[in-house]
Coordinates of N, CA and C in Angstrom, one line a residue:
Q1291 N 82.4 394.2 129.9 CA 82.1 395.6 130.3 C 80.6 395.8 130.5
V1292 N 79.7 395.1 129.8 CA 78.3 395.2 130.0 C 77.7 393.8 130.1
E1293 N 76.8 393.6 131.0 CA 76.2 392.3 131.2 C 74.7 392.5 131.5
L1294 N 73.8 391.8 130.8 CA 72.4 391.8 131.0 C 72.0 390.4 131.3
V1295 N 71.3 390.2 132.4 CA 70.8 388.9 132.9 C 69.3 388.9 133.1
E1296 N 68.6 388.1 132.2 CA 67.2 387.9 132.3 C 66.9 386.8 133.3
S1297 N 65.7 386.9 133.9 CA 65.2 385.8 134.7 C 63.7 385.8 134.7
G1298 N 63.1 384.7 135.0 CA 61.6 384.6 135.2 C 60.9 383.8 134.1
G1299 N 61.6 383.3 133.1 CA 61.0 382.5 132.1 C 60.6 381.2 132.6
G1300 N 59.7 380.5 131.8 CA 59.3 379.1 132.2 C 58.1 378.7 131.4
L1301 N 57.5 377.6 131.9 CA 56.3 377.1 131.3 C 55.1 377.5 132.1
V1302 N 54.1 378.0 131.4 CA 52.8 378.4 132.1 C 51.6 378.1 131.2
Q1303 N 50.5 377.8 131.8 CA 49.3 377.6 131.0 C 48.7 378.9 130.5
A1304 N 47.9 378.8 129.4 CA 47.2 379.9 128.9 C 46.4 380.6 129.9
G1305 N 46.4 381.9 130.0 CA 45.7 382.6 131.0 C 46.5 382.9 132.2
G1306 N 47.6 382.3 132.4 CA 48.5 382.5 133.5 C 49.4 383.7 133.4
S1307 N 50.3 383.9 134.4 CA 51.1 385.1 134.4 C 52.6 384.7 134.7
L1308 N 53.5 385.5 134.2 CA 54.9 385.4 134.5 C 55.5 386.8 134.7
R1309 N 56.5 386.9 135.5 CA 57.2 388.2 135.6 C 58.7 388.0 135.1
L1310 N 59.0 388.7 134.1 CA 60.4 388.7 133.6 C 61.2 389.9 134.2
S1311 N 62.4 389.7 134.6 CA 63.2 390.7 135.1 C 64.6 390.7 134.4
C1312 N 65.2 391.9 134.4 CA 66.5 392.0 133.7 C 67.4 392.9 134.6
A1313 N 68.5 392.4 135.0 CA 69.5 393.2 135.7 C 70.6 393.6 134.8
V1314 N 70.9 394.9 134.7 CA 72.0 395.4 133.9 C 73.2 395.8 134.7
S1315 N 74.3 395.2 134.4 CA 75.5 395.6 135.1 C 76.4 396.4 134.2
V1316 N 76.6 397.6 134.4 CA 77.4 398.5 133.6 C 77.8 399.7 134.4
I1317 N 79.0 400.3 134.0 CA 79.5 401.4 134.8 C 79.1 402.7 134.3
F1318 N 78.5 402.8 133.1 CA 78.1 404.0 132.5 C 76.5 404.1 132.4
R1319 N 76.0 405.2 132.1 CA 74.6 405.4 132.2 C 73.8 404.6 131.1
I1320 N 72.7 404.0 131.5 CA 71.8 403.4 130.6 C 70.6 404.2 130.4
N1321 N 70.1 404.4 129.2 CA 69.0 405.2 128.9 C 67.7 404.4 128.7
T1322 N 67.2 404.2 127.5 CA 66.0 403.4 127.3 C 66.3 401.9 127.5
M1323 N 65.4 401.2 128.1 CA 65.4 399.8 128.2 C 64.1 399.2 127.7
G1324 N 64.2 397.9 127.3 CA 63.0 397.3 126.7 C 63.1 395.8 126.6
W1325 N 62.0 395.2 126.1 CA 61.9 393.8 125.9 C 61.6 393.5 124.5
Y1326 N 62.2 392.5 124.0 CA 61.9 391.9 122.6 C 61.7 390.4 122.7
R1327 N 61.1 389.9 121.7 CA 60.9 388.4 121.7 C 61.2 387.9 120.3
Q1328 N 61.5 386.6 120.2 CA 61.8 385.9 119.0 C 61.3 384.5 119.0
H1329 N 60.6 384.1 117.9 CA 60.2 382.8 117.6 C 61.3 382.1 116.8
P1330 N 61.4 380.8 116.9 CA 62.4 380.1 116.0 C 62.2 380.4 114.6
G1331 N 63.3 380.7 113.9 CA 63.3 381.0 112.5 C 62.7 382.3 112.0
K1332 N 62.4 383.1 113.0 CA 61.8 384.4 112.7 C 62.6 385.6 113.3
Q1333 N 62.4 386.8 112.8 CA 63.2 387.9 113.3 C 62.7 388.3 114.7
R1334 N 63.6 388.9 115.4 CA 63.3 389.4 116.7 C 62.3 390.6 116.6
E1335 N 61.3 390.7 117.4 CA 60.3 391.7 117.4 C 60.2 392.5 118.7
W1336 N 59.9 393.7 118.6 CA 59.8 394.6 119.8 C 58.5 394.3 120.6
V1337 N 58.6 394.3 121.9 CA 57.5 394.1 122.8 C 57.1 395.3 123.5
A1338 N 58.1 395.9 124.3 CA 57.8 397.1 125.1 C 59.1 397.8 125.4
T1339 N 58.9 399.1 125.6 CA 60.1 400.0 125.8 C 59.7 401.0 127.0
I1340 N 60.7 401.3 127.8 CA 60.5 402.3 128.8 C 61.7 403.3 128.8
T1341 N 61.5 404.6 128.9 CA 62.6 405.5 128.9 C 63.1 405.7 130.3
S1342 N 64.2 406.5 130.5 CA 64.7 406.7 131.8 C 63.8 407.5 132.6
G1343 N 62.9 408.3 132.0 CA 61.9 409.1 132.7 C 60.6 408.4 133.0
G1344 N 60.5 407.1 132.5 CA 59.3 406.3 132.8 C 58.2 406.3 131.7
S1345 N 58.5 406.9 130.6 CA 57.6 406.9 129.5 C 57.6 405.5 128.8
T1346 N 56.4 404.9 128.6 CA 56.3 403.5 128.0 C 55.7 403.5 126.7
N1347 N 56.0 402.5 125.9 CA 55.4 402.2 124.6 C 55.3 400.7 124.5
Y1348 N 54.2 400.2 123.9 CA 53.9 398.8 123.8 C 53.5 398.4 122.4
A1349 N 53.9 397.2 122.0 CA 53.4 396.6 120.8 C 51.9 396.3 120.9
D1350 N 51.2 396.4 119.8 CA 49.7 396.2 119.9 C 49.4 394.9 120.4
S1351 N 50.2 393.9 120.2 CA 49.9 392.5 120.6 C 49.9 392.3 122.2
V1352 N 50.5 393.3 122.9 CA 50.7 393.1 124.3 C 50.1 394.3 125.1
K1353 N 49.5 395.3 124.4 CA 48.9 396.4 125.1 C 47.8 395.9 126.1
G1354 N 47.9 396.4 127.3 CA 46.9 396.1 128.3 C 47.2 394.8 129.1
R1355 N 48.2 394.0 128.6 CA 48.6 392.8 129.2 C 49.9 392.7 129.9
F1356 N 50.9 393.4 129.3 CA 52.3 393.3 129.7 C 52.9 394.6 130.2
P1357 N 52.5 395.1 131.3 CA 53.1 396.4 131.8 C 54.6 396.3 132.0
I1358 N 55.3 397.3 131.6 CA 56.8 397.4 131.8 C 57.1 398.4 132.8
S1359 N 58.1 398.1 133.6 CA 58.5 399.1 134.7 C 60.1 399.0 134.8
R1360 N 60.6 399.9 135.6 CA 62.1 399.9 135.8 C 62.4 400.5 137.1
D1361 N 63.6 400.2 137.6 CA 64.1 400.7 138.8 C 65.5 401.4 138.4
N1362 N 65.5 402.7 138.3 CA 66.7 403.4 137.9 C 67.9 403.2 138.8
A1363 N 67.6 403.1 140.1 CA 68.7 403.0 141.1 C 69.4 401.7 141.0
K1364 N 68.6 400.6 140.6 CA 69.2 399.3 140.5 C 69.5 398.9 139.0
N1365 N 69.1 399.7 138.1 CA 69.3 399.4 136.7 C 68.7 398.1 136.3
T1366 N 67.4 398.0 136.7 CA 66.6 396.8 136.3 C 65.4 397.2 135.6
V1367 N 64.9 396.3 134.7 CA 63.6 396.4 134.0 C 62.8 395.2 134.1
T1368 N 61.5 395.3 134.3 CA 60.6 394.2 134.6 C 59.5 394.2 133.6
L1369 N 59.1 393.1 133.2 CA 57.9 392.9 132.3 C 56.9 392.0 133.0
E1370 N 55.8 392.5 133.4 CA 54.7 391.7 134.0 C 53.9 391.1 132.8
M1371 N 53.8 389.8 132.7 CA 53.1 389.1 131.6 C 51.9 388.5 132.1
N1372 N 50.7 389.0 131.7 CA 49.4 388.6 132.2 C 48.6 388.1 131.1
S1373 N 47.6 387.3 131.4 CA 46.7 386.7 130.4 C 47.4 386.1 129.2
L1374 N 48.4 385.3 129.5 CA 49.3 384.8 128.5 C 48.5 383.9 127.5
K1375 N 49.0 384.0 126.3 CA 48.4 383.2 125.2 C 49.5 382.3 124.5
P1376 N 49.1 381.2 123.9 CA 50.1 380.4 123.2 C 51.0 381.1 122.3
E1377 N 50.4 382.1 121.6 CA 51.2 382.9 120.6 C 52.2 383.8 121.3
D1378 N 52.2 383.9 122.6 CA 53.3 384.6 123.4 C 54.5 383.8 123.5
T1379 N 54.5 382.5 123.2 CA 55.6 381.6 123.3 C 56.8 382.1 122.5
A1380 N 57.9 382.4 123.1 CA 59.1 382.9 122.5 C 60.2 383.0 123.4
V1381 N 61.4 383.3 122.9 CA 62.5 383.6 123.7 C 62.5 385.2 123.9
Y1382 N 62.5 385.6 125.1 CA 62.4 387.0 125.4 C 63.8 387.6 125.8
Y1383 N 64.1 388.7 125.2 CA 65.4 389.3 125.4 C 65.3 390.7 126.0
C1384 N 66.1 391.0 126.9 CA 66.2 392.4 127.5 C 67.2 393.2 126.7
K1385 N 66.9 394.5 126.4 CA 67.8 395.4 125.7 C 68.0 396.7 126.6
A1386 N 69.2 397.1 126.6 CA 69.5 398.4 127.2 C 70.3 399.3 126.2
N1387 N 70.0 400.5 126.2 CA 70.6 401.4 125.2 C 71.5 402.4 126.0
S1388 N 72.6 402.7 125.4 CA 73.5 403.8 125.9 C 73.7 404.8 124.9
R1389 N 73.2 406.0 125.2 CA 73.4 407.2 124.3 C 74.9 407.5 124.2
L1390 N 75.6 407.5 125.4 CA 77.0 407.8 125.5 C 77.8 406.9 124.5
K1391 N 77.5 405.6 124.5 CA 78.3 404.7 123.7 C 77.7 404.5 122.3
G1392 N 76.5 405.0 122.1 CA 75.8 404.8 120.8 C 75.6 403.3 120.5
M1393 N 75.2 402.5 121.6 CA 75.1 401.1 121.4 C 73.9 400.5 122.1
D1394 N 73.4 399.4 121.6 CA 72.4 398.6 122.2 C 73.1 397.4 122.8
Y1395 N 72.7 397.0 124.0 CA 73.2 395.8 124.7 C 72.1 394.8 124.9
W1396 N 72.4 393.5 124.7 CA 71.3 392.5 124.8 C 71.7 391.4 125.8
G1397 N 70.7 390.9 126.5 CA 70.8 389.7 127.3 C 70.8 388.5 126.4
S1398 N 71.0 387.3 127.0 CA 71.1 386.1 126.3 C 69.7 385.5 126.1
G1399 N 68.7 386.0 126.7 CA 67.3 385.5 126.5 C 66.8 384.5 127.5
T1400 N 65.5 384.5 127.7 CA 64.9 383.6 128.6 C 63.6 383.0 127.9
L1401 N 63.4 381.7 128.0 CA 62.4 381.1 127.2 C 61.1 381.1 128.0
V1402 N 60.0 381.6 127.3 CA 58.6 381.6 127.8 C 57.8 380.6 127.0
T1403 N 57.2 379.6 127.6 CA 56.4 378.7 126.8 C 55.0 378.7 127.4
V1404 N 54.0 379.0 126.6 CA 52.6 379.0 127.1 C 51.9 377.9 126.4
S1405 N 51.3 377.0 127.3 CA 50.6 375.8 126.8 C 49.1 376.1 126.7
S1406 N 48.4 375.5 125.8 CA 47.0 375.6 125.6 C 46.2 374.6 126.5

């Protein structure tokens, strides 16, 4: 009933850039969308969030580097990753929230590896 597909992950050198995209396929309304990341053996952590009205919030570690945007008509959310650091290496997950369903929906993740 709900599918989230991330794309854009890969291997990049420190200082480089990547663009992550997430397409949400769902028949009901999606509200807030965002990005999270997870290192092996650690808990998933919040990266950035954007509301349906375009209001954004960022984790301190990515402020000024990872602008988030969305296309409401297409139900997509994008994370521009700039000035990448080795500590940004993680699996990045897309999240979409439905107020109607009272649920969060997650993609399967895309791996970002930043080499020094």
